[in-house]
CSV table of C-alpha atoms in Angstrom, one decimal:
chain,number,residue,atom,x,y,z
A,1,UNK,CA,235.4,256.2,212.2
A,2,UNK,CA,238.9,255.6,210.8
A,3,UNK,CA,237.2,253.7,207.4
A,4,UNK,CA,237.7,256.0,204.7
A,5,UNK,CA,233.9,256.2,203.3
A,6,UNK,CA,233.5,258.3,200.7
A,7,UNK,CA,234.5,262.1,198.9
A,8,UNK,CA,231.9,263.7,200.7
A,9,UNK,CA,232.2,262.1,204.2
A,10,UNK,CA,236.3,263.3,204.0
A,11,UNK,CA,235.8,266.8,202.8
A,12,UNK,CA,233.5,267.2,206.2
A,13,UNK,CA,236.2,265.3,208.0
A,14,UNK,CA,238.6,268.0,206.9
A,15,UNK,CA,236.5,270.8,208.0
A,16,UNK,CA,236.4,272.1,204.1
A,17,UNK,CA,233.2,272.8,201.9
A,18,UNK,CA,233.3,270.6,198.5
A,19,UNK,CA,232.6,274.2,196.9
A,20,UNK,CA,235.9,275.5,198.0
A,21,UNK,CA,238.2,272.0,197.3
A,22,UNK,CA,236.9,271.1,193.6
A,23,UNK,CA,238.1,267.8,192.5
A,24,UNK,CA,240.2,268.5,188.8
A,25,UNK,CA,238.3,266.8,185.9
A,26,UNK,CA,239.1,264.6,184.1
A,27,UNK,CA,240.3,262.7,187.3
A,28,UNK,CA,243.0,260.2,186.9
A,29,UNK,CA,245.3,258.3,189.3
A,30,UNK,CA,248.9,258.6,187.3
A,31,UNK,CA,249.9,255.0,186.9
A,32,UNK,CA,253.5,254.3,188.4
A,33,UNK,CA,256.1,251.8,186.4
A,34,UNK,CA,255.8,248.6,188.6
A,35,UNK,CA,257.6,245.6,186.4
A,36,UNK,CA,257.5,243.2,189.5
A,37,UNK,CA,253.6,243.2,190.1
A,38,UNK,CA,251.5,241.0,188.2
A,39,UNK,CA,248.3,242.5,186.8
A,40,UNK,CA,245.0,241.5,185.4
A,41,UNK,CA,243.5,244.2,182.9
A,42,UNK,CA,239.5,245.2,181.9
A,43,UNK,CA,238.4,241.9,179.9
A,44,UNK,CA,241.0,239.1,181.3
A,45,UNK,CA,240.2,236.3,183.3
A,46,UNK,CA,241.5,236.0,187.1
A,47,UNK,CA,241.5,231.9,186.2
A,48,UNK,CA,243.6,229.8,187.3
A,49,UNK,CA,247.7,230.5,186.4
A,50,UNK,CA,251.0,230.1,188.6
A,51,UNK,CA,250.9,232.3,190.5
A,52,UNK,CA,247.4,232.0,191.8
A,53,UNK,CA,248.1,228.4,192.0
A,54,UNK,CA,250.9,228.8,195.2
A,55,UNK,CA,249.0,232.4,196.2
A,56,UNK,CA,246.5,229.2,197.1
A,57,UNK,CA,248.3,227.2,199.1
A,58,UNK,CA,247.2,226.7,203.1
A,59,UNK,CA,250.6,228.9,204.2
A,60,UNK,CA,249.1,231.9,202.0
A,61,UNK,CA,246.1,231.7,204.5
A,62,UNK,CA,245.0,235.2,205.8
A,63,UNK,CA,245.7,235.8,208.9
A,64,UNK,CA,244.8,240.0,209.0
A,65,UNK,CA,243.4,242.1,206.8
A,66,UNK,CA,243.7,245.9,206.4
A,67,UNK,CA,242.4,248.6,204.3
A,68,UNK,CA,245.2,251.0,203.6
A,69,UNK,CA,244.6,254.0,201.6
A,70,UNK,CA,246.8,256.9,200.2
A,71,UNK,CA,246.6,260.3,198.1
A,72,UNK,CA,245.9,260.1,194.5
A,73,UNK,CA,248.5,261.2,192.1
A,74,UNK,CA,246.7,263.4,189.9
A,75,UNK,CA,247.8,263.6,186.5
A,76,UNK,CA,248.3,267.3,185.6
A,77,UNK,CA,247.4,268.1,189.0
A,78,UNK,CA,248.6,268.4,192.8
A,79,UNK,CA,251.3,265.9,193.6
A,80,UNK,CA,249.1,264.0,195.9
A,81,UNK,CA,245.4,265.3,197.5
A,82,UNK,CA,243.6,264.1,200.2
A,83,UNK,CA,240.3,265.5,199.1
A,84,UNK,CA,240.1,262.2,197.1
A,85,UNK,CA,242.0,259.3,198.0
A,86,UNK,CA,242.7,255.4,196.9
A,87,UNK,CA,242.8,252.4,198.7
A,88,UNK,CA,243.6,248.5,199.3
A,89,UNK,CA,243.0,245.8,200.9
A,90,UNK,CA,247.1,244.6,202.5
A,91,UNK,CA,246.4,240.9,203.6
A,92,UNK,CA,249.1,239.4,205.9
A,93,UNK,CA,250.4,235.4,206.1
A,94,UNK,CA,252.7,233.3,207.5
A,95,UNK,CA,254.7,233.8,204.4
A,96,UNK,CA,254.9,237.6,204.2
A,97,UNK,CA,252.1,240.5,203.2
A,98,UNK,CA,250.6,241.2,200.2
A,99,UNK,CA,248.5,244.4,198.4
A,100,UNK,CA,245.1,244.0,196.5
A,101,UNK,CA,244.6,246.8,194.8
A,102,UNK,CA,241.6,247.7,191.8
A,103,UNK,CA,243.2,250.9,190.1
A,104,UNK,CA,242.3,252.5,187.0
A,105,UNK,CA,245.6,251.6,185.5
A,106,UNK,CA,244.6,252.1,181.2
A,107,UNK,CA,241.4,253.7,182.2
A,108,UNK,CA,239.4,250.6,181.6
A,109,UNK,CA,240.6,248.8,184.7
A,110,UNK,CA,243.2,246.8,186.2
A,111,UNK,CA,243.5,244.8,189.6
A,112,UNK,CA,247.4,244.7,191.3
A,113,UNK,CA,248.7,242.7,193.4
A,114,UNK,CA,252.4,241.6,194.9
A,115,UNK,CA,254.1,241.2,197.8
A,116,UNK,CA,254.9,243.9,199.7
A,117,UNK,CA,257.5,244.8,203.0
A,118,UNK,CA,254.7,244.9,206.3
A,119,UNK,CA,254.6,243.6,209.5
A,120,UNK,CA,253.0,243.8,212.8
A,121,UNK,CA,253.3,247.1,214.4
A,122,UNK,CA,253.2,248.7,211.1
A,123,UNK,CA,250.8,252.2,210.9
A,124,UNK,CA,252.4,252.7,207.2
A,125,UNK,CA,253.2,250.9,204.2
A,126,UNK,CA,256.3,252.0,202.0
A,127,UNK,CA,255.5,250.5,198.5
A,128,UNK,CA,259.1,250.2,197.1
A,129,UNK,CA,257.8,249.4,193.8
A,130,UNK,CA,256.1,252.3,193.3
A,131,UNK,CA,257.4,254.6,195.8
A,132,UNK,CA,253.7,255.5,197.3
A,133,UNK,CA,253.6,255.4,201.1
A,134,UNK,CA,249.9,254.0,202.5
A,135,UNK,CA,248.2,254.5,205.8
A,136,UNK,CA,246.8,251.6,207.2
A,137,UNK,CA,244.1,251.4,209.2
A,138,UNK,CA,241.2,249.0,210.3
A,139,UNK,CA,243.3,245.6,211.0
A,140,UNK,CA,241.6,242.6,211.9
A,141,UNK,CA,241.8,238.5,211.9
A,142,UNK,CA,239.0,238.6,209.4
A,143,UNK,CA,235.6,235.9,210.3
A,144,UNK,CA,236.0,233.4,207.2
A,145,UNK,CA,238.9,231.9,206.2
A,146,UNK,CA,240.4,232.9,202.7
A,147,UNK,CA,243.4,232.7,200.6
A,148,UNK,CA,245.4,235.6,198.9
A,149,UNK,CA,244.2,234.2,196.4
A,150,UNK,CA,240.7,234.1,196.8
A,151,UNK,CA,241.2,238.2,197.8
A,152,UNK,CA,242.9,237.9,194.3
A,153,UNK,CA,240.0,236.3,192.4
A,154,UNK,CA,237.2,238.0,194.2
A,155,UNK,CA,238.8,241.6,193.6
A,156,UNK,CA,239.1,240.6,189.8
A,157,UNK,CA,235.6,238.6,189.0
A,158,UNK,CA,233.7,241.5,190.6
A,159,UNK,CA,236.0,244.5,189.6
A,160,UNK,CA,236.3,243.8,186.3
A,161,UNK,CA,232.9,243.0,185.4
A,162,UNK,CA,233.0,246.4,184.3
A,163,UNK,CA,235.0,249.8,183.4
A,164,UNK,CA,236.8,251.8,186.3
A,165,UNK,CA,234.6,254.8,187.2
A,166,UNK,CA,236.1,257.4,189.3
A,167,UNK,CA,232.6,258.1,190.7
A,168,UNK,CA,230.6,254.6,191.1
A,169,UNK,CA,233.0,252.0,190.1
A,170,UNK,CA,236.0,251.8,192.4
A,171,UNK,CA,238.7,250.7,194.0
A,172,UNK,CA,236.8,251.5,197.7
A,173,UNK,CA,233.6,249.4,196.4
A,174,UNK,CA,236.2,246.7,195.5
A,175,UNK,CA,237.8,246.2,198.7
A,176,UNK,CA,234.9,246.7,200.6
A,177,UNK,CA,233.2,244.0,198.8
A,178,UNK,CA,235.7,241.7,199.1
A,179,UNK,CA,235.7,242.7,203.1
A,180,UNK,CA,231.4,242.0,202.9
A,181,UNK,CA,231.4,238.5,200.5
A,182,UNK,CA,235.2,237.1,201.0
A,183,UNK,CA,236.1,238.0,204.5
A,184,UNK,CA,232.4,238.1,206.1
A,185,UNK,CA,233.5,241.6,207.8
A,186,UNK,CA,231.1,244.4,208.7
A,187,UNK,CA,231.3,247.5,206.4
A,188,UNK,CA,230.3,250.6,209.0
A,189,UNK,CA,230.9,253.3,206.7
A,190,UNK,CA,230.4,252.2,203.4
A,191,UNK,CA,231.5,254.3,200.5
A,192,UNK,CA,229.8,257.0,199.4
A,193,UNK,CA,229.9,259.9,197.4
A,194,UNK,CA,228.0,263.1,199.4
A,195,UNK,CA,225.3,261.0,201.1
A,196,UNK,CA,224.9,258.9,198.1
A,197,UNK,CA,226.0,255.2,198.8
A,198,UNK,CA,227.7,252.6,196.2
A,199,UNK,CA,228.2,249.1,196.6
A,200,UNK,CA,229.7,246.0,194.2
């Protein structure tokens, strides 16, 4: 299964006991300058505002969805480990693609999102606003019909409901459950973290 699941589930993927990859502590994705995305912190309301207002429209329908992931960018640590990874939902339209993402951003929380350079074909996403490059995988038309900005809404109402945790409150359980209650996809390999399942 291509889905990326859970700590535990990609340390056996890799062939590596968790014993012999530990993951540094404390564990932080290092935030990346990124004036030309619009953002929406621990605490603020996703409501309406511009530029959820066009994000609306019928020609920002979604026509596929993927889940892309990348390495974090540890903080103090490796430049970028697979042991532990972070990932988004990229939602294609008729007028261009755009990323979702729930990051950790001030520690509290933050969801992303802006349009990004993707098209059909693509097996990698170069983020020139950040400079991360994302593997995509599981594309689909998804079931229900949805707006980027319904992906934007649902990633932020549910998200932010609380603090980013590393552990049990992440950006996997984010996009997954806006996959499940948005999209009305199947989840096969829901995240976990060694055998131990979360969910939004």
């Amino acid at each position: 299964d291509p889905e990326f699941g859970g700590i535990g589930d990609l340390y056996c993927e890799l062939g590596v006991e968790p014993m012999m990859a530990p993951i540094p502590q404390p564990l932080h994705d290092t935030p990346k300058p990124n004036p030309t995305a619009i953002q929406i912190n621990f605490g603020e309301s996703a409501g309406p505002r511009k530029e959820l207002d066009v994000l609306a429209t019928p020609d920002h329908a979604v026509d596929h969805v993927f889940v892309i992931r990348r390495p974090l960018d540890i903080d103090g640590g490796p430049p970028a480990i697979w042991a532990v990874a972070h990932s988004a939902l990229l939602v294609q339209t008729k007028q261009g693609s755009w990323l979702v993402e729930y990051t950790e951003g001030d520690h509290k929380g933050e969801v992303h999102y802006r349009k990004v350079d993707s098209k059909a074909g693509d097996t990698e996403l170069v983020d020139s606003h950040t400079g991360f490059t994302w593997t995509m995988h599981l594309g689909d038309p998804p079931p229900n019909a949805a707006s980027v900005a319904d992906v934007i809404k649902d990633t932020a109402d549910k998200a932010l409901a609380k603090e980013y945790a590393v552990s049990d409150w992440n950006c996997h359980m984010a996009q997954e459950y806006v996959r499940r209650r948005r999209f009305k996809m199947k989840v096969d390999n829901p995240y976990n973290l060694f055998g131990k399942k979360f969910t939004m």
